[in-house]
Amino acid sequence: MAVSRRHVLRAAGLGAGCAALGVSWRMSGPSAEPVGAEVDWGALRQRLTGALTLPADPGYAVAKLAYNPMFDTRQPAGVVRCANVSDVQACIEAAATRIPLAARGGGHSYAGYSTPDGGLIADMGELKSVEVRADGTAVIGAGARLIDVYAGLAQQGRCLPGGSCPTVGITGLTLGGGIGVLAGKYGLTCDSLLSAEIVTADGVIRTACADSEPDLYWALRGGGGGNFGIVTSLTFRTVPAQRLAVFQIRFPAGSLSAVLGAWQSFIANAPDEFWSTLGISAGSPPTCRINGCFVGAEAEMNTQIDRLIAATGATTTARYTDTLDYLPAMRYFGGCANYSVAQCRPSWNDTGVLGRESFMASSRMLTGPIADPDRFTALLTGRTGLDVLLDSLMGAPARVPAADTAFAYRGALASAQIYVGATTPQARAAVSDVRDGLGDLVGGTGVVNYIDTTMSNWPSAYYGGNAQRLSEISRHYDPDGVFTFAQSVSKI
Ligand SMILES: Cc1cc2nc3c(=O)[nH]c(=O)nc-3n(C[C@H](O)[C@H](O)[C@H](O)COP(=O)(O)OP(=O)(O)OC[C@H]3O[C@@H](n4cnc5c(N)ncnc54)[C@H](O)[C@@H]3O)c2cc1C
């Protein structure tokens, strides 16, 4: 790729609805440097406002940590804690074509793609501001974690449909879609994205929105993290924060087939306000529970829960309901109900108490109901330590026209995560077995936010019929494949 250090002042003229850009530079060529040339770390450090941490520096062992300890053996060549957009440009210029480059938000990539061995991490963690404007839109720094987003919005009485885990990054989540407890009512996280500021491989700061870089805007809503450049901020539509009714019901062992059959029919016809996830623990026999929430009164939620339980024909073994304000509800679903916002942050590189987690996982997308729940039950019988989580995608996500965003599975019934809390070869084998068995039931689909290095036919699994258009957009914005990793769109 062609790289020069020529700075270009660009008076950016953008269409209506997009924020004005500042000064940017452009990399242009041809470059005198061969591909694979050394990175000039000294020059990079001088140019940066944020810190550069190299392997010999104190703090390197912490700076490189991702969420999953499975990636602790990776040795990135450097980690830049980007302090501003210019630092992001400096990272791209320094690393492009020389060493792998990856942006990092929350560090939760299932495949560790934000921790490239021998590469440069552009850590966005300092860019975590949350600004709510008078019109209710929110401008969020690309490095914000979900807890920062929820707390910042709640302070202004606003909310955004996001995901559950408080330490997940808003950008990784959004770029791959974003499934959470408010999805039924308000859609995927990417459905609320109005615009994104992104630095592309040529070093140019672009604003992708409906009337500027529309192809890029399309691709950033479901096309997967790390593919088209480094996002520096996201602007979302938000809605007024409301109190939420929350619930969990548990079923006796042996009832999975009946519960699955009933749940699939129920969610296809449930009101948008009612969202749920069916959690299944493999075993002999497997067990299951349903968690969820209702955007409205607890009494109305209870009516829905009664209907659902009746449809299963089973007697529940436990039933919990409550009504919570928006932020406590997000903390409840994030497993940190008993902690303050400050505590709901990472313990490994921040002041919080939340720890990391070793796991292996994969996914499928249920484009329709599993026709034979008994076969699904059989797939999970006799295994231990493995969970499957089915998250409803009915309601608002299903009504977005398929061509409007890169998220490939509009109208799908639910996503399926297959999860083992270990990183042994046996854990990998179990996850792959269940993924493949589920694939026999629902087809060779997958969820890019639950990215799996061993997923076969990954372009079609993650992107379905959108794979080709995504590939063309990648070639346009990143012709030299600066943003390349094992399952990057640049490889399609
Ligand atoms: C415990 C846990 C809970 C989860 N819960 C949910 C959930 O409720 N709903 C859901 O939909 N998903 C969920 N996920 C999946 C999550 O959405 C994805 O793993 C997501 O990619 C994580 O984003 P991140 O920023 O935390 O991770 P990172 O590893 O930092 O990034 C993920 C990918 O996005 C890229 N990326 C990060 N920042 C940028 C940027 N600024 N510009 C361009 N590319 C970037 C990275 O290079 C990498 O390829 C969960 C994951 C975990 C581990």
Coordinates of C-alpha atoms and ligand atoms in Angstrom, one line a residue:
M1 CA 0.0 0.0 0.0
A2 CA 1.1 3.5 -0.8
V3 CA 2.0 5.6 2.2
S4 CA 3.5 9.0 2.3
R5 CA 3.7 11.5 5.2
R6 CA 2.2 14.2 3.1
H7 CA -0.5 16.0 5.1
V8 CA -3.5 17.2 3.1
L9 CA -5.8 19.8 4.4
R10 CA -9.3 18.9 3.5
A11 CA -12.2 21.3 3.7
A12 CA -14.9 18.7 4.2
G13 CA -18.2 19.3 2.6
L14 CA -20.8 16.8 3.9
G15 CA -24.4 16.3 3.1
A16 CA -27.1 17.4 5.4
G17 CA -27.4 15.4 8.6
C18 CA -23.7 14.6 9.0
A19 CA -21.4 16.4 11.4
A20 CA -18.7 18.6 9.8
L21 CA -15.2 17.1 9.6
G22 CA -12.1 18.8 10.8
V23 CA -8.7 18.6 9.2
S24 CA -7.5 15.3 7.9
W25 CA -4.5 14.0 6.1
R26 CA -4.4 11.4 3.3
M27 CA -1.9 8.8 2.6
S28 CA -0.9 8.6 -1.0
G29 CA 1.7 6.8 -2.9
P30 CA 3.6 5.2 -4.3
S31 CA 5.5 4.4 -1.2
A32 CA 9.2 4.0 -1.1
E33 CA 8.9 1.4 1.6
P34 CA 8.5 -2.2 0.8
V35 CA 5.6 -4.2 2.3
G36 CA 6.9 -5.7 5.6
A37 CA 9.2 -2.7 6.3
E38 CA 9.9 -2.1 10.0
V39 CA 7.7 0.2 12.0
D40 CA 9.5 3.4 13.2
W41 CA 8.4 3.2 16.8
G42 CA 10.3 6.3 17.8
A43 CA 8.6 8.4 15.1
L44 CA 5.3 7.0 16.1
R45 CA 5.8 7.7 19.8
Q46 CA 6.8 11.3 19.0
R47 CA 3.7 11.9 16.9
L48 CA 1.2 10.5 19.4
T49 CA -0.7 12.3 22.2
G50 CA -1.6 9.0 23.8
A51 CA 0.8 6.4 25.2
L52 CA 2.6 3.8 23.1
T53 CA 3.5 0.7 25.0
L54 CA 6.1 -1.7 23.6
P55 CA 7.0 -5.2 24.9
A56 CA 10.0 -3.8 26.8
D57 CA 7.9 -1.1 28.5
P58 CA 6.4 -1.4 32.0
G59 CA 2.7 -1.9 31.6
Y60 CA 2.9 -3.9 28.4
A61 CA 1.6 -7.1 30.1
V62 CA -1.6 -5.2 31.1
A63 CA -2.0 -3.0 28.1
K64 CA -2.3 -6.0 25.8
L65 CA -4.9 -7.9 27.8
A66 CA -8.1 -8.8 26.1
Y67 CA -11.3 -10.1 27.9
N68 CA -10.5 -13.8 27.3
P69 CA -7.3 -15.0 29.0
M70 CA -7.0 -17.5 26.2
F71 CA -5.3 -14.7 24.2
D72 CA -2.7 -13.9 26.9
T73 CA 0.0 -15.7 24.9
R74 CA -0.3 -13.3 22.1
Q75 CA 2.5 -10.8 21.8
P76 CA 1.4 -7.6 20.0
A77 CA 4.3 -5.5 18.7
G78 CA 2.8 -2.4 20.4
V79 CA -0.3 -0.9 22.0
V80 CA -1.4 2.7 21.4
R81 CA -3.8 4.2 23.8
C82 CA -5.4 6.6 21.2
A83 CA -6.1 10.0 22.7
N84 CA -7.7 11.5 19.6
V85 CA -8.4 11.0 16.0
S86 CA -5.0 12.1 15.0
D87 CA -3.5 9.2 17.0
V88 CA -5.7 6.8 15.1
Q89 CA -4.4 8.2 11.8
A90 CA -0.8 7.8 13.2
C91 CA -1.5 4.2 14.0
I92 CA -2.8 3.5 10.5
E93 CA 0.1 5.2 8.9
A94 CA 2.7 3.5 11.0
A95 CA 1.4 0.0 10.8
A96 CA -0.3 -0.2 7.4
T97 CA 1.2 -3.0 5.2
R98 CA 4.1 -3.4 7.7
I99 CA 2.4 -5.3 10.6
P100 CA -1.2 -6.3 11.4
L101 CA -3.3 -3.5 12.8
A102 CA -6.5 -3.9 14.8
A103 CA -8.7 -1.4 16.7
R104 CA -9.7 -2.4 20.2
G105 CA -12.8 -1.4 22.0
G106 CA -13.9 -3.6 24.8
G107 CA -11.5 -6.4 23.8
H108 CA -14.3 -9.1 23.8
S109 CA -13.7 -10.5 20.3
Y110 CA -14.4 -14.2 20.5
A111 CA -11.5 -14.9 18.2
G112 CA -9.1 -12.3 19.8
Y113 CA -9.0 -10.3 16.6
S114 CA -8.4 -7.1 18.5
T115 CA -5.1 -8.7 19.9
P116 CA -3.0 -9.4 16.8
D117 CA 0.2 -11.4 17.4
G118 CA 3.1 -9.2 16.2
G119 CA 0.7 -6.4 15.3
L120 CA -0.4 -3.0 16.5
I121 CA -3.4 -2.5 18.8
A122 CA -5.1 0.9 18.4
D123 CA -6.8 0.9 21.8
M124 CA -9.8 3.3 21.8
G125 CA -10.4 3.1 25.5
E126 CA -9.7 6.7 26.2
L127 CA -12.3 7.9 23.7
K128 CA -15.3 7.0 25.8
S129 CA -17.3 10.2 26.1
V130 CA -21.1 10.1 25.9
E131 CA -22.8 13.3 24.9
V132 CA -26.5 13.6 24.6
R133 CA -27.7 16.5 22.4
A134 CA -30.8 18.5 22.7
D135 CA -32.5 16.6 19.9
G136 CA -32.0 13.3 21.8
T137 CA -29.2 12.0 19.6
A138 CA -26.1 10.7 21.4
V139 CA -22.5 11.0 20.3
I140 CA -20.5 8.2 21.8
G141 CA -16.7 7.7 21.7
A142 CA -15.7 4.5 20.0
G143 CA -13.9 3.2 23.1
A144 CA -16.9 3.4 25.4
R145 CA -17.9 0.2 27.1
L146 CA -21.6 -0.6 27.6
I147 CA -21.6 0.5 31.2
D148 CA -20.3 3.9 30.2
V149 CA -23.0 4.2 27.5
Y150 CA -25.8 3.1 29.8
A151 CA -24.7 5.3 32.7
G152 CA -24.1 8.3 30.4
L153 CA -27.5 8.0 28.7
A154 CA -29.4 7.3 31.9
Q155 CA -28.0 10.5 33.4
Q156 CA -29.9 12.4 30.6
G157 CA -33.0 10.2 30.8
R158 CA -32.2 8.4 27.5
C159 CA -31.6 4.8 26.5
L160 CA -30.2 2.8 23.6
P161 CA -30.8 -0.9 22.8
G162 CA -27.4 -2.5 23.5
G163 CA -26.1 -5.8 24.8
S164 CA -25.8 -7.3 28.3
C165 CA -22.2 -7.5 29.4
P166 CA -21.1 -4.1 30.9
T167 CA -17.5 -4.4 29.7
V168 CA -18.3 -5.1 26.0
G169 CA -17.3 -2.2 23.7
I170 CA -20.1 -0.2 22.0
T171 CA -18.2 -0.2 18.7
G172 CA -17.6 -3.9 18.3
L173 CA -21.2 -4.6 19.4
T174 CA -22.7 -2.1 16.9
L175 CA -20.6 -3.1 13.9
G176 CA -21.7 -6.7 14.2
G177 CA -25.4 -5.8 14.9
G178 CA -25.9 -5.8 18.6
I179 CA -28.5 -8.0 20.3
G180 CA -30.0 -7.1 23.7
V181 CA -32.9 -7.0 25.9
L182 CA -34.5 -4.0 24.3
A183 CA -34.2 -5.4 20.8
G184 CA -37.9 -6.4 20.4
K185 CA -39.1 -2.9 21.1
Y186 CA -36.2 -0.8 19.6
G187 CA -34.2 -3.0 17.3
L188 CA -30.6 -4.0 17.1
T189 CA -28.0 -1.5 18.3
C190 CA -26.9 -0.9 14.7
D191 CA -30.5 0.0 13.8
S192 CA -30.1 3.1 16.0
L193 CA -26.9 4.2 14.4
L194 CA -27.3 7.5 12.6
S195 CA -23.7 8.1 11.6
A196 CA -20.1 6.9 12.3
E197 CA -16.9 8.8 12.1
I198 CA -14.2 6.5 10.8
V199 CA -10.6 6.7 9.6
T200 CA -10.2 4.6 6.6
A201 CA -7.0 2.9 5.3
D202 CA -6.0 6.0 3.4
G203 CA -6.0 8.0 6.6
V204 CA -9.0 10.0 5.7
I205 CA -11.6 10.8 8.4
R206 CA -15.0 10.1 6.9
T207 CA -18.5 10.4 8.2
A208 CA -20.7 7.6 7.1
C209 CA -24.4 8.3 7.3
A210 CA -27.4 8.1 5.1
D211 CA -26.3 10.9 2.8
S212 CA -22.5 10.6 3.0
E213 CA -20.6 7.4 2.2
P214 CA -23.9 5.5 2.1
D215 CA -22.2 2.2 1.2
L216 CA -19.9 2.5 4.2
Y217 CA -22.8 3.4 6.4
W218 CA -24.6 0.3 5.2
A219 CA -21.6 -1.9 5.8
L220 CA -21.0 -0.6 9.3
R221 CA -24.4 -1.8 10.4
G222 CA -23.8 -5.5 10.6
G223 CA -20.6 -6.0 8.5
G224 CA -18.5 -6.9 11.5
G225 CA -15.8 -5.2 13.6
G226 CA -12.4 -4.3 12.2
N227 CA -13.3 -4.5 8.6
F228 CA -13.5 -1.0 6.9
G229 CA -11.3 1.3 9.0
I230 CA -11.1 2.5 12.6
V231 CA -14.3 4.0 13.9
T232 CA -13.7 7.0 16.3
S233 CA -17.2 7.9 17.3
L234 CA -20.8 6.8 16.8
T235 CA -23.9 8.9 16.7
F236 CA -27.1 7.2 17.8
R237 CA -30.8 7.9 17.9
T238 CA -31.9 7.4 21.5
V239 CA -35.3 7.0 23.2
P240 CA -36.5 8.1 26.6
A241 CA -35.3 5.7 29.4
Q242 CA -38.2 3.8 31.0
R243 CA -38.7 1.5 33.9
L244 CA -38.5 -2.1 32.9
A245 CA -40.1 -5.2 34.3
V246 CA -37.6 -8.1 34.4
F247 CA -38.1 -11.8 34.9
Q248 CA -36.6 -15.3 35.1
I249 CA -38.5 -18.6 35.1
R250 CA -37.0 -22.0 35.5
F251 CA -38.3 -25.3 34.2
P252 CA -37.7 -28.8 35.5
A253 CA -35.2 -31.2 34.0
G254 CA -36.7 -33.1 31.1
S255 CA -38.9 -30.3 29.8
L256 CA -36.5 -28.8 27.2
S257 CA -38.3 -30.1 24.1
A258 CA -41.7 -28.8 25.2
V259 CA -40.3 -25.5 26.4
L260 CA -38.3 -25.0 23.2
G261 CA -41.3 -25.8 21.0
A262 CA -43.6 -23.4 23.0
W263 CA -41.0 -20.6 23.2
Q264 CA -40.4 -20.6 19.5
S265 CA -44.1 -20.2 18.7
F266 CA -44.6 -17.7 21.6
I267 CA -41.9 -15.3 20.5
A268 CA -43.1 -15.3 16.9
N269 CA -46.3 -13.7 18.2
A270 CA -45.2 -11.9 21.4
P271 CA -45.7 -8.1 21.7
D272 CA -42.5 -6.1 20.8
E273 CA -42.4 -5.0 24.5
F274 CA -41.7 -8.6 25.6
W275 CA -38.2 -9.8 24.9
S276 CA -36.8 -13.1 26.1
T277 CA -33.8 -15.5 25.9
L278 CA -34.0 -19.3 26.3
G279 CA -31.0 -20.5 28.2
I280 CA -30.2 -24.2 28.1
S281 CA -27.5 -26.1 30.0
A282 CA -26.5 -29.4 28.5
G283 CA -26.8 -32.4 30.7
S284 CA -28.6 -35.7 31.4
P285 CA -31.2 -34.4 30.8
P286 CA -30.5 -30.8 29.8
T287 CA -32.2 -28.0 31.8
C288 CA -33.6 -24.7 30.7
R289 CA -34.7 -21.3 31.9
I290 CA -36.2 -18.2 30.3
N291 CA -35.0 -14.7 31.1
G292 CA -36.2 -11.4 29.7
C293 CA -37.9 -8.1 30.2
F294 CA -41.0 -6.2 29.4
V295 CA -41.0 -2.5 28.4
G296 CA -44.1 -1.7 30.5
A297 CA -46.0 -2.7 33.6
E298 CA -45.0 -5.9 35.5
A299 CA -48.7 -7.0 35.6
E300 CA -48.8 -7.0 31.8
M301 CA -45.5 -8.9 31.7
N302 CA -47.0 -11.5 34.1
T303 CA -49.9 -12.0 31.8
Q304 CA -47.4 -12.8 29.0
I305 CA -45.4 -15.1 31.2
D306 CA -48.5 -17.0 32.2
R307 CA -49.4 -17.5 28.6
L308 CA -45.9 -18.7 27.8
I309 CA -45.8 -21.2 30.7
A310 CA -49.2 -22.5 29.8
A311 CA -48.0 -23.2 26.3
T312 CA -45.1 -25.2 27.5
G313 CA -47.4 -27.5 29.5
A314 CA -44.7 -27.6 32.2
T315 CA -44.7 -26.5 35.8
T316 CA -42.0 -23.9 36.6
T317 CA -39.6 -24.6 39.4
A318 CA -38.8 -20.9 40.1
R319 CA -40.3 -17.6 39.0
Y320 CA -38.7 -14.2 39.7
T321 CA -40.1 -10.8 38.6
D322 CA -39.2 -7.2 39.5
T323 CA -39.5 -3.7 38.1
L324 CA -36.3 -1.6 37.8
D325 CA -35.3 1.7 36.5
Y326 CA -33.4 1.6 33.2
L327 CA -29.8 1.7 34.6
P328 CA -30.4 -0.8 37.4
A329 CA -32.1 -3.0 34.8
M330 CA -29.0 -2.9 32.6
R331 CA -26.8 -3.7 35.6
Y332 CA -29.1 -6.6 36.5
F333 CA -28.8 -8.1 33.0
G334 CA -25.1 -7.4 33.0
G335 CA -24.6 -9.5 36.2
C336 CA -23.6 -6.5 38.3
A337 CA -26.8 -5.5 40.0
N338 CA -25.1 -5.2 43.4
Y339 CA -22.3 -3.0 42.2
S340 CA -22.0 0.7 41.5
V341 CA -21.4 2.0 38.0
A342 CA -17.7 2.5 38.8
Q343 CA -17.5 -1.1 40.0
C344 CA -19.2 -2.4 36.8
R345 CA -15.9 -1.7 34.9
P346 CA -13.0 -4.1 34.2
S347 CA -10.7 -5.0 37.0
W348 CA -7.8 -5.9 34.7
N349 CA -7.2 -2.4 33.2
D350 CA -9.6 -0.1 35.0
T351 CA -10.8 0.5 38.5
G352 CA -13.8 -1.8 38.4
V353 CA -14.4 -5.3 39.9
L354 CA -15.5 -7.2 36.9
G355 CA -13.1 -10.0 35.9
R356 CA -12.1 -11.7 32.7
E357 CA -13.5 -15.0 31.6
S358 CA -12.0 -18.0 29.8
F359 CA -14.4 -19.5 27.2
M360 CA -14.9 -20.9 23.8
A361 CA -18.0 -20.2 21.8
S362 CA -19.7 -20.4 18.5
S363 CA -23.1 -19.6 17.0
R364 CA -25.8 -20.3 14.6
M365 CA -28.7 -18.1 13.5
L366 CA -32.2 -19.7 13.7
T367 CA -33.7 -18.4 10.5
G368 CA -36.8 -20.3 11.4
P369 CA -37.9 -22.5 14.3
I370 CA -36.1 -25.8 15.0
A371 CA -38.6 -28.1 13.5
D372 CA -37.8 -31.1 15.7
P373 CA -37.0 -29.9 19.3
D374 CA -36.4 -33.5 20.3
R375 CA -33.4 -33.6 18.0
F376 CA -32.0 -30.5 19.6
T377 CA -32.5 -32.0 23.1
A378 CA -30.7 -35.1 22.0
L379 CA -27.8 -33.0 20.7
L380 CA -27.3 -31.6 24.2
T381 CA -28.0 -34.7 26.2
G382 CA -25.0 -36.4 27.9
R383 CA -22.8 -33.4 27.7
T384 CA -21.7 -31.2 30.6
G385 CA -20.4 -27.7 31.0
L386 CA -22.0 -26.4 27.8
D387 CA -24.7 -23.8 27.4
V388 CA -26.8 -22.7 24.5
L389 CA -28.4 -19.2 24.6
L390 CA -31.3 -18.5 22.2
D391 CA -31.9 -14.7 22.0
S392 CA -35.2 -13.6 20.3
L393 CA -34.8 -11.5 17.2
M394 CA -38.5 -11.0 16.7
G395 CA -40.2 -7.6 16.8
A396 CA -38.3 -4.5 15.7
P397 CA -35.2 -6.2 14.2
A398 CA -37.4 -8.3 11.9
R399 CA -39.1 -5.3 10.5
V400 CA -36.0 -3.5 9.1
P401 CA -36.0 -4.2 5.4
A402 CA -33.3 -6.7 4.5
A403 CA -31.5 -4.4 2.1
D404 CA -31.2 -1.5 4.5
T405 CA -28.2 -2.7 6.5
A406 CA -25.5 -5.3 6.3
F407 CA -27.0 -7.4 9.1
A408 CA -27.9 -10.5 7.1
Y409 CA -30.6 -12.1 9.1
R410 CA -33.7 -9.9 9.2
G411 CA -36.7 -12.0 10.1
A412 CA -34.7 -14.7 11.8
L413 CA -36.3 -16.1 14.9
A414 CA -33.3 -16.1 17.2
S415 CA -29.6 -16.2 17.5
A416 CA -28.0 -19.2 19.1
Q417 CA -24.8 -18.9 21.1
I418 CA -22.9 -22.1 22.0
Y419 CA -20.7 -21.6 25.0
V420 CA -18.3 -23.5 27.2
G421 CA -16.5 -21.8 30.1
A422 CA -13.1 -23.4 29.4
T423 CA -10.4 -23.3 26.7
T424 CA -9.3 -26.9 26.6
P425 CA -9.2 -29.0 23.3
Q426 CA -12.3 -30.8 24.8
A427 CA -14.1 -27.5 25.1
R428 CA -13.3 -26.7 21.5
A429 CA -14.5 -30.1 20.3
A430 CA -17.8 -29.8 22.3
V431 CA -18.5 -26.3 20.9
S432 CA -17.8 -27.5 17.4
D433 CA -19.9 -30.6 17.7
V434 CA -22.9 -28.7 18.9
R435 CA -22.4 -26.0 16.3
D436 CA -22.3 -28.6 13.6
G437 CA -25.2 -30.6 15.0
L438 CA -27.3 -27.4 15.2
G439 CA -26.2 -26.6 11.7
D440 CA -27.8 -29.8 10.6
L441 CA -31.1 -28.5 12.1
V442 CA -31.0 -24.8 11.0
G443 CA -28.4 -24.5 8.2
G444 CA -24.8 -23.2 8.0
T445 CA -25.5 -19.8 9.5
G446 CA -23.6 -17.8 12.1
V447 CA -23.4 -14.5 14.0
V448 CA -20.4 -12.3 13.2
N449 CA -20.4 -10.9 16.8
Y450 CA -19.9 -14.4 18.1
I451 CA -17.1 -14.9 15.6
D452 CA -15.6 -18.4 15.4
T453 CA -12.2 -19.1 13.8
T454 CA -13.2 -22.6 12.8
M455 CA -16.6 -21.7 11.3
S456 CA -16.7 -23.3 7.8
N457 CA -18.1 -21.1 5.0
W458 CA -17.8 -18.1 7.3
P459 CA -18.5 -15.5 4.6
S460 CA -21.9 -16.9 3.9
A461 CA -22.5 -18.0 7.5
Y462 CA -22.0 -14.4 8.9
Y463 CA -23.1 -12.4 5.9
G464 CA -25.5 -14.5 3.8
G465 CA -26.3 -12.8 0.6
N466 CA -24.5 -9.6 1.7
A467 CA -21.0 -11.1 1.5
Q468 CA -20.4 -10.0 -2.1
R469 CA -21.4 -6.3 -1.5
L470 CA -19.4 -6.2 1.7
S471 CA -16.4 -7.5 -0.2
E472 CA -16.8 -4.8 -2.9
I473 CA -17.0 -2.0 -0.2
S474 CA -13.9 -3.4 1.5
R475 CA -12.0 -3.3 -1.8
H476 CA -13.1 0.3 -2.4
Y477 CA -12.1 1.7 1.0
D478 CA -9.2 -0.7 1.7
P479 CA -7.8 -1.7 -1.6
D480 CA -4.5 -2.9 -0.1
G481 CA -6.1 -4.9 2.7
V482 CA -4.8 -2.9 5.7
F483 CA -7.7 -4.2 7.8
T484 CA -7.0 -7.9 7.2
F485 CA -7.3 -10.7 9.7
A486 CA -8.2 -14.4 9.4
Q487 CA -12.0 -13.8 8.8
S488 CA -11.9 -10.2 7.5
V489 CA -14.3 -9.1 4.8
S490 CA -11.1 -8.2 2.8
K491 CA -10.5 -12.0 2.4
I492 CA -13.9 -12.6 0.8
Ligands
LIG1 C1 -19.1 -11.7 27.9 C2 -19.7 -11.2 26.6 C3 -21.0 -10.8 26.5 C4 -21.5 -10.4 25.3 N1 -22.8 -10.0 25.2 C5 -23.3 -9.6 24.0 C6 -24.7 -9.2 23.9 O1 -25.4 -9.1 24.8 N2 -25.1 -8.9 22.6 C7 -24.3 -8.9 21.5 O2 -24.8 -8.6 20.4 N3 -23.1 -9.3 21.6 C8 -22.5 -9.7 22.8 N4 -21.2 -10.1 22.9 C9 -20.4 -10.1 21.6 C10 -19.8 -8.8 21.3 O3 -20.8 -8.0 20.7 C11 -18.7 -9.0 20.3 O4 -17.7 -9.8 20.9 C12 -18.1 -7.6 20.0 O5 -17.3 -7.7 18.8 C13 -17.2 -7.1 21.1 O6 -16.8 -5.8 20.9 P1 -15.6 -5.2 21.8 O7 -15.4 -3.8 21.4 O8 -15.8 -5.5 23.2 O9 -14.4 -6.2 21.4 P2 -13.0 -5.9 20.6 O10 -12.3 -7.2 20.7 O11 -12.3 -4.7 21.1 O12 -13.5 -5.7 19.1 C14 -14.2 -6.7 18.4 C15 -13.9 -6.5 16.9 O13 -14.3 -5.2 16.5 C16 -13.1 -4.4 16.1 N5 -13.2 -3.1 16.6 C17 -13.2 -2.7 17.9 N6 -13.3 -1.4 18.0 C18 -13.3 -0.9 16.7 C19 -13.3 0.4 16.1 N7 -13.2 1.5 16.9 N8 -13.3 0.5 14.8 C20 -13.3 -0.6 14.0 N9 -13.3 -1.8 14.5 C21 -13.3 -2.0 15.8 C22 -11.9 -5.2 16.6 O14 -10.8 -5.0 15.8 C23 -12.4 -6.6 16.6 O15 -12.3 -7.2 15.3 C24 -20.7 -10.5 24.1 C25 -19.4 -10.9 24.2 C26 -18.9 -11.3 25.4 C27 -17.4 -11.8 25.5

